[in-house]
């Protein structure tokens, strides 16, 4: 069977009384006050140290995240510039090819050299008159 836990007030009745130290081992009141004060100071120093360590850790994480974010922005800017340059080069290549194509079409319509067509009056060979 399950026994419900006792509340704190009821537990006090069941705890054995703490053993008292012999009188020769007990610290006098001044030494006890010094030890308590020393413990409080050390506790504050430790808490201060842990707070400083926590703040330092957060600062390092923040700096790392900022550096990572900056590098990602730089990379995305680089990729955007590359895509923009590629689009410009493709567009300029198309324009150049269209210009060459229209030039080639206009050249097909016109002869390269103006050569007079041979007439029937022109005799072949040297003139024998």
Short mmCIF file of N, CA and C in Angstrom, two decimals:
data_model
loop_
_atom_site.label_atom_id
_atom_site.label_comp_id
_atom_site.label_asym_id
_atom_site.label_seq_id
_atom_site.Cartn_x
_atom_site.Cartn_y
_atom_site.Cartn_z
N UNK A 1 0.83 -1.18 0.00
CA UNK A 1 0.00 0.00 0.00
C UNK A 1 0.88 1.25 0.00
N UNK A 2 0.31 2.29 -0.59
CA UNK A 2 1.04 3.55 -0.68
C UNK A 2 0.74 4.41 0.54
N UNK A 3 1.80 4.87 1.14
CA UNK A 3 1.64 5.74 2.31
C UNK A 3 1.86 7.17 1.84
N UNK A 4 0.92 8.07 2.10
CA UNK A 4 1.10 9.45 1.64
C UNK A 4 2.26 10.10 2.38
N UNK A 5 2.98 11.00 1.70
CA UNK A 5 4.11 11.67 2.37
C UNK A 5 3.59 12.62 3.44
N UNK A 6 4.41 12.80 4.44
CA UNK A 6 4.05 13.68 5.54
C UNK A 6 4.40 15.12 5.18
N UNK A 7 3.61 16.04 5.69
CA UNK A 7 3.96 17.43 5.46
C UNK A 7 5.14 17.81 6.37
N UNK A 8 5.68 19.00 6.16
CA UNK A 8 6.90 19.40 6.88
C UNK A 8 6.67 19.47 8.39
N UNK A 9 5.51 19.93 8.79
CA UNK A 9 5.22 20.06 10.22
C UNK A 9 5.21 18.69 10.90
N UNK A 10 4.64 17.70 10.22
CA UNK A 10 4.59 16.35 10.79
C UNK A 10 5.96 15.70 10.77
N UNK A 11 6.78 16.03 9.77
CA UNK A 11 8.12 15.44 9.68
C UNK A 11 9.01 15.90 10.82
N UNK A 12 8.80 17.10 11.30
CA UNK A 12 9.63 17.61 12.40
C UNK A 12 9.49 16.74 13.65
N UNK A 13 8.34 16.17 13.86
CA UNK A 13 8.11 15.34 15.05
C UNK A 13 8.83 14.00 14.95
N UNK A 14 9.05 13.54 13.70
CA UNK A 14 9.67 12.22 13.54
C UNK A 14 11.18 12.27 13.38
N UNK A 15 11.74 13.46 13.16
CA UNK A 15 13.18 13.57 13.00
C UNK A 15 13.85 13.46 14.36
N UNK A 16 14.96 12.74 14.41
CA UNK A 16 15.69 12.69 15.68
C UNK A 16 16.34 14.04 15.94
N UNK A 17 16.47 14.43 17.17
CA UNK A 17 17.10 15.72 17.45
C UNK A 17 18.56 15.68 17.03
N UNK A 18 19.06 16.81 16.52
CA UNK A 18 20.46 16.83 16.09
C UNK A 18 21.39 16.63 17.27
N UNK A 19 22.47 15.96 17.00
CA UNK A 19 23.46 15.72 18.06
C UNK A 19 24.22 17.01 18.32
N UNK A 20 24.39 17.33 19.55
CA UNK A 20 25.13 18.53 19.90
C UNK A 20 26.61 18.20 19.98
N UNK A 21 27.41 19.18 19.57
CA UNK A 21 28.85 18.99 19.64
C UNK A 21 29.30 19.13 21.09
N UNK A 22 30.33 18.44 21.43
CA UNK A 22 30.87 18.63 22.79
C UNK A 22 31.34 20.07 22.97
N UNK A 23 31.34 20.54 24.17
CA UNK A 23 31.68 21.94 24.44
C UNK A 23 33.08 22.30 23.98
N UNK A 24 34.01 21.39 24.10
CA UNK A 24 35.38 21.74 23.70
C UNK A 24 35.53 21.87 22.18
N UNK A 25 34.60 21.25 21.41
CA UNK A 25 34.68 21.36 19.95
C UNK A 25 33.85 22.52 19.41
N UNK A 26 32.98 23.10 20.21
CA UNK A 26 32.16 24.21 19.75
C UNK A 26 33.02 25.46 19.60
N UNK A 27 32.80 26.18 18.51
CA UNK A 27 33.54 27.42 18.31
C UNK A 27 32.92 28.51 19.16
N UNK A 28 33.77 29.40 19.62
CA UNK A 28 33.20 30.50 20.38
C UNK A 28 32.42 31.42 19.44
N UNK A 29 31.66 32.30 20.00
CA UNK A 29 30.74 33.10 19.20
C UNK A 29 31.46 34.00 18.20
N UNK A 30 32.62 34.50 18.57
CA UNK A 30 33.37 35.37 17.65
C UNK A 30 33.86 34.57 16.45
N UNK A 31 34.41 33.39 16.72
CA UNK A 31 34.87 32.54 15.62
C UNK A 31 33.70 32.10 14.74
N UNK A 32 32.57 31.81 15.33
CA UNK A 32 31.39 31.40 14.56
C UNK A 32 30.91 32.55 13.67
N UNK A 33 30.93 33.78 14.21
CA UNK A 33 30.52 34.94 13.42
C UNK A 33 31.48 35.17 12.26
N UNK A 34 32.81 35.02 12.54
CA UNK A 34 33.80 35.17 11.48
C UNK A 34 33.59 34.14 10.38
N UNK A 35 33.37 32.90 10.79
CA UNK A 35 33.17 31.83 9.80
C UNK A 35 31.91 32.08 8.98
N UNK A 36 30.85 32.52 9.63
CA UNK A 36 29.60 32.80 8.91
C UNK A 36 29.81 33.95 7.93
N UNK A 37 30.50 35.00 8.39
CA UNK A 37 30.77 36.14 7.52
C UNK A 37 31.62 35.72 6.33
N UNK A 38 32.66 34.92 6.58
CA UNK A 38 33.53 34.42 5.52
C UNK A 38 32.72 33.61 4.50
N UNK A 39 31.82 32.77 5.02
CA UNK A 39 30.98 31.97 4.12
C UNK A 39 30.08 32.85 3.25
N UNK A 40 29.51 33.90 3.86
CA UNK A 40 28.66 34.81 3.09
C UNK A 40 29.46 35.54 2.01
N UNK A 41 30.67 36.00 2.40
CA UNK A 41 31.52 36.69 1.42
C UNK A 41 31.88 35.76 0.28
N UNK A 42 32.28 34.54 0.62
CA UNK A 42 32.66 33.58 -0.42
C UNK A 42 31.46 33.25 -1.32
N UNK A 43 30.28 33.17 -0.71
CA UNK A 43 29.08 32.89 -1.50
C UNK A 43 28.82 34.03 -2.48
N UNK A 44 28.97 35.28 -2.00
CA UNK A 44 28.77 36.42 -2.90
C UNK A 44 29.82 36.45 -3.99
N UNK A 45 31.06 36.17 -3.63
CA UNK A 45 32.13 36.13 -4.63
C UNK A 45 31.82 35.07 -5.67
N UNK A 46 31.40 33.89 -5.22
CA UNK A 46 31.09 32.81 -6.14
C UNK A 46 29.92 33.18 -7.04
N UNK A 47 28.86 33.77 -6.43
CA UNK A 47 27.71 34.18 -7.23
C UNK A 47 28.11 35.25 -8.23
N UNK A 48 28.94 36.20 -7.80
CA UNK A 48 29.41 37.24 -8.71
C UNK A 48 30.21 36.65 -9.84
N UNK A 49 31.07 35.68 -9.51
CA UNK A 49 31.86 35.03 -10.53
C UNK A 49 30.97 34.30 -11.53
N UNK A 50 29.99 33.58 -11.01
CA UNK A 50 29.12 32.84 -11.92
C UNK A 50 28.30 33.80 -12.78
N UNK A 51 27.88 34.94 -12.21
CA UNK A 51 27.15 35.92 -13.02
C UNK A 51 28.06 36.49 -14.10
N UNK A 52 29.30 36.79 -13.73
CA UNK A 52 30.25 37.30 -14.72
C UNK A 52 30.51 36.27 -15.80
N UNK A 53 30.65 35.02 -15.40
CA UNK A 53 30.87 33.97 -16.39
C UNK A 53 29.67 33.82 -17.31
N UNK A 54 28.47 33.93 -16.74
CA UNK A 54 27.27 33.81 -17.54
C UNK A 54 27.17 34.98 -18.53
N UNK A 55 27.46 36.18 -18.05
CA UNK A 55 27.43 37.35 -18.94
C UNK A 55 28.49 37.22 -20.02
N UNK A 56 29.69 36.76 -19.65
CA UNK A 56 30.75 36.58 -20.64
C UNK A 56 30.35 35.54 -21.68
N UNK A 57 29.73 34.46 -21.23
CA UNK A 57 29.28 33.42 -22.17
C UNK A 57 28.22 33.97 -23.12
N UNK A 58 27.28 34.75 -22.59
CA UNK A 58 26.26 35.34 -23.44
C UNK A 58 26.87 36.31 -24.44
N UNK A 59 27.87 37.06 -23.99
CA UNK A 59 28.54 38.00 -24.88
C UNK A 59 29.27 37.27 -26.00
N UNK A 60 29.93 36.18 -25.66
CA UNK A 60 30.63 35.39 -26.68
C UNK A 60 29.63 34.82 -27.68
N UNK A 61 28.52 34.29 -27.18
CA UNK A 61 27.49 33.75 -28.08
C UNK A 61 26.94 34.84 -28.99
N UNK A 62 26.71 36.02 -28.41
CA UNK A 62 26.17 37.12 -29.20
C UNK A 62 27.16 37.53 -30.30
N UNK A 63 28.43 37.63 -29.93
CA UNK A 63 29.44 38.01 -30.93
C UNK A 63 29.55 36.95 -32.02
N UNK A 64 29.49 35.69 -31.62
CA UNK A 64 29.55 34.61 -32.61
C UNK A 64 28.35 34.67 -33.55
N UNK A 65 27.16 34.89 -32.99
CA UNK A 65 25.96 34.98 -33.83
C UNK A 65 26.05 36.16 -34.78
N UNK A 66 26.54 37.29 -34.29
CA UNK A 66 26.68 38.47 -35.15
C UNK A 66 27.68 38.21 -36.28
N UNK A 67 28.80 37.57 -35.95
CA UNK A 67 29.79 37.26 -36.97
C UNK A 67 29.21 36.28 -37.99
N UNK A 68 28.49 35.29 -37.51
CA UNK A 68 27.86 34.30 -38.40
C UNK A 68 26.82 34.98 -39.29
N UNK A 69 26.03 35.86 -38.70
CA UNK A 69 25.00 36.58 -39.45
C UNK A 69 25.66 37.48 -40.50
N UNK A 70 26.74 38.15 -40.11
CA UNK A 70 27.45 39.03 -41.04
C UNK A 70 28.02 38.24 -42.21
N UNK A 71 28.61 37.07 -41.92
CA UNK A 71 29.17 36.26 -43.00
C UNK A 71 28.07 35.72 -43.90
N UNK A 72 26.91 35.36 -43.32
CA UNK A 72 25.80 34.90 -44.15
C UNK A 72 25.28 36.02 -45.04
N UNK A 73 25.22 37.24 -44.50
CA UNK A 73 24.78 38.37 -45.30
C UNK A 73 25.77 38.65 -46.42
N UNK A 74 27.06 38.55 -46.09
CA UNK A 74 28.07 38.77 -47.11
C UNK A 74 27.99 37.71 -48.20
N UNK A 75 27.77 36.46 -47.80
CA UNK A 75 27.65 35.38 -48.79
C UNK A 75 26.41 35.57 -49.65
N UNK A 76 25.29 35.94 -49.04
CA UNK A 76 24.08 36.14 -49.83
C UNK A 76 24.24 37.33 -50.75
N UNK A 77 24.93 38.38 -50.29
CA UNK A 77 25.20 39.53 -51.15
C UNK A 77 26.11 39.11 -52.31
N UNK A 78 27.10 38.28 -52.02
CA UNK A 78 28.00 37.79 -53.06
C UNK A 78 27.22 36.99 -54.10
N UNK A 79 26.34 36.09 -53.62
CA UNK A 79 25.55 35.28 -54.55
C UNK A 79 24.60 36.16 -55.37
N UNK A 80 24.03 37.18 -54.74
CA UNK A 80 23.14 38.09 -55.46
C UNK A 80 23.93 38.85 -56.52
N UNK A 81 25.13 39.31 -56.17
CA UNK A 81 25.97 40.00 -57.15
C UNK A 81 26.35 39.07 -58.30
N UNK A 82 26.67 37.82 -57.97
CA UNK A 82 27.02 36.86 -59.02
C UNK A 82 25.83 36.61 -59.95
N UNK A 83 24.65 36.45 -59.37
CA UNK A 83 23.45 36.23 -60.18
C UNK A 83 23.15 37.44 -61.05
N UNK A 84 23.31 38.64 -60.46
CA UNK A 84 23.08 39.87 -61.22
C UNK A 84 24.09 39.97 -62.37
N UNK A 85 25.34 39.66 -62.10
CA UNK A 85 26.36 39.72 -63.14
C UNK A 85 26.09 38.68 -64.22
N UNK A 86 25.65 37.50 -63.82
CA UNK A 86 25.33 36.46 -64.80
C UNK A 86 24.14 36.88 -65.65
N UNK A 87 23.14 37.50 -65.03
CA UNK A 87 21.98 37.96 -65.78
C UNK A 87 22.37 39.05 -66.76
N UNK A 88 23.25 39.95 -66.33
CA UNK A 88 23.71 41.00 -67.23
C UNK A 88 24.52 40.42 -68.38
N UNK A 89 25.38 39.46 -68.07
CA UNK A 89 26.19 38.88 -69.14
C UNK A 89 25.31 38.11 -70.12
N UNK A 90 24.28 37.42 -69.62
CA UNK A 90 23.37 36.71 -70.51
C UNK A 90 22.60 37.70 -71.36
N UNK A 91 22.13 38.79 -70.74
CA UNK A 91 21.37 39.79 -71.49
C UNK A 91 22.26 40.46 -72.53
N UNK A 92 23.49 40.80 -72.15
CA UNK A 92 24.38 41.44 -73.12
C UNK A 92 24.78 40.47 -74.22
N UNK A 93 24.93 39.19 -73.87
CA UNK A 93 25.25 38.19 -74.88
C UNK A 93 24.08 38.05 -75.86
N UNK A 94 22.85 38.03 -75.33
CA UNK A 94 21.67 37.94 -76.21
C UNK A 94 21.61 39.15 -77.13
N UNK A 95 21.83 40.33 -76.53
CA UNK A 95 21.79 41.54 -77.35
C UNK A 95 22.87 41.50 -78.42
N UNK A 96 24.04 41.03 -78.05
CA UNK A 96 25.13 40.94 -79.03
C UNK A 96 24.78 39.94 -80.12
N UNK A 97 24.23 38.79 -79.70
CA UNK A 97 23.85 37.79 -80.70
C UNK A 97 22.72 38.27 -81.58
N UNK A 98 21.76 38.98 -81.02
CA UNK A 98 20.68 39.53 -81.84
C UNK A 98 21.23 40.57 -82.80
N UNK A 99 22.17 41.37 -82.32
CA UNK A 99 22.80 42.36 -83.20
C UNK A 99 23.57 41.69 -84.32
N UNK A 100 24.30 40.65 -84.01
CA UNK A 100 25.05 39.90 -85.03
C UNK A 100 24.08 39.21 -85.97
N UNK A 101 23.00 38.67 -85.42
CA UNK A 101 22.01 37.99 -86.25
C UNK A 101 21.34 38.95 -87.21
N UNK A 102 20.97 40.13 -86.74
CA UNK A 102 20.33 41.10 -87.64
C UNK A 102 21.33 41.60 -88.66
N UNK A 103 22.60 41.72 -88.27
CA UNK A 103 23.63 42.12 -89.21
C UNK A 103 23.81 41.05 -90.27
N UNK A 104 23.81 39.79 -89.84
CA UNK A 104 23.96 38.69 -90.80
C UNK A 104 22.76 38.63 -91.74
N UNK A 105 21.56 38.88 -91.22
CA UNK A 105 20.38 38.87 -92.08
C UNK A 105 20.44 39.99 -93.09
N UNK A 106 20.89 41.16 -92.66
CA UNK A 106 20.98 42.28 -93.61
C UNK A 106 22.07 42.01 -94.63
N UNK A 107 23.10 41.27 -94.24
CA UNK A 107 24.17 40.96 -95.18
C UNK A 107 23.72 39.92 -96.19
N UNK A 108 22.81 39.05 -95.82
CA UNK A 108 22.32 38.06 -96.76
C UNK A 108 21.52 38.72 -97.88
N UNK A 109 20.83 39.78 -97.55
CA UNK A 109 20.02 40.46 -98.55
C UNK A 109 20.89 41.22 -99.54
N UNK A 110 22.00 41.74 -99.11
CA UNK A 110 22.87 42.54 -99.99
C UNK A 110 24.12 41.73 -100.32
N UNK A 111 24.60 41.83 -101.53
CA UNK A 111 25.85 41.14 -101.87
C UNK A 111 27.02 41.81 -101.17
N UNK A 112 28.04 41.04 -100.94
CA UNK A 112 29.21 41.57 -100.25
C UNK A 112 29.96 42.58 -101.12
N UNK A 113 30.13 42.29 -102.39
CA UNK A 113 30.83 43.18 -103.32
C UNK A 113 29.90 43.52 -104.47
N UNK A 114 30.00 44.73 -104.94
CA UNK A 114 29.21 45.10 -106.11
C UNK A 114 29.99 44.66 -107.35
N UNK A 115 29.61 43.53 -107.87
CA UNK A 115 30.26 43.02 -109.08
C UNK A 115 29.27 43.17 -110.22
N UNK A 116 29.69 43.87 -111.28
CA UNK A 116 28.74 44.00 -112.41
C UNK A 116 28.50 42.63 -113.04
N UNK A 117 27.28 42.44 -113.39
CA UNK A 117 26.96 41.15 -114.00
C UNK A 117 27.52 41.12 -115.42
N UNK A 118 27.90 39.97 -115.82
CA UNK A 118 28.47 39.82 -117.17
C UNK A 118 27.35 39.99 -118.20
N UNK A 119 27.65 40.81 -119.21
CA UNK A 119 26.66 41.00 -120.27
C UNK A 119 27.05 40.18 -121.49
N UNK A 120 26.16 40.08 -122.40
CA UNK A 120 26.46 39.30 -123.59
C UNK A 120 27.43 40.01 -124.50
N UNK A 121 27.64 41.32 -124.29
CA UNK A 121 28.57 42.08 -125.11
C UNK A 121 30.01 41.75 -124.77
N UNK A 122 30.22 41.26 -123.62
CA UNK A 122 31.58 40.99 -123.18
C UNK A 122 32.02 39.71 -123.85
N UNK A 123 33.14 39.78 -124.53
CA UNK A 123 33.67 38.61 -125.19
C UNK A 123 34.70 37.96 -124.32
N UNK A 124 34.80 36.72 -124.50
CA UNK A 124 35.80 36.02 -123.75
C UNK A 124 37.10 36.05 -124.52
N UNK A 125 38.17 36.17 -123.75
CA UNK A 125 39.48 36.15 -124.38
C UNK A 125 39.90 37.53 -124.81
N UNK A 126 41.08 37.61 -125.48
CA UNK A 126 41.60 38.91 -125.92
C UNK A 126 40.76 39.47 -127.08
N UNK A 127 40.80 40.75 -127.15
CA UNK A 127 40.04 41.44 -128.18
C UNK A 127 40.70 41.23 -129.54
N UNK A 128 39.96 40.70 -130.55
CA UNK A 128 40.54 40.41 -131.86
C UNK A 128 39.91 41.31 -132.91
N UNK A 129 39.88 42.47 -132.76
CA UNK A 129 39.34 43.31 -133.79
C UNK A 129 40.38 43.95 -134.64
#
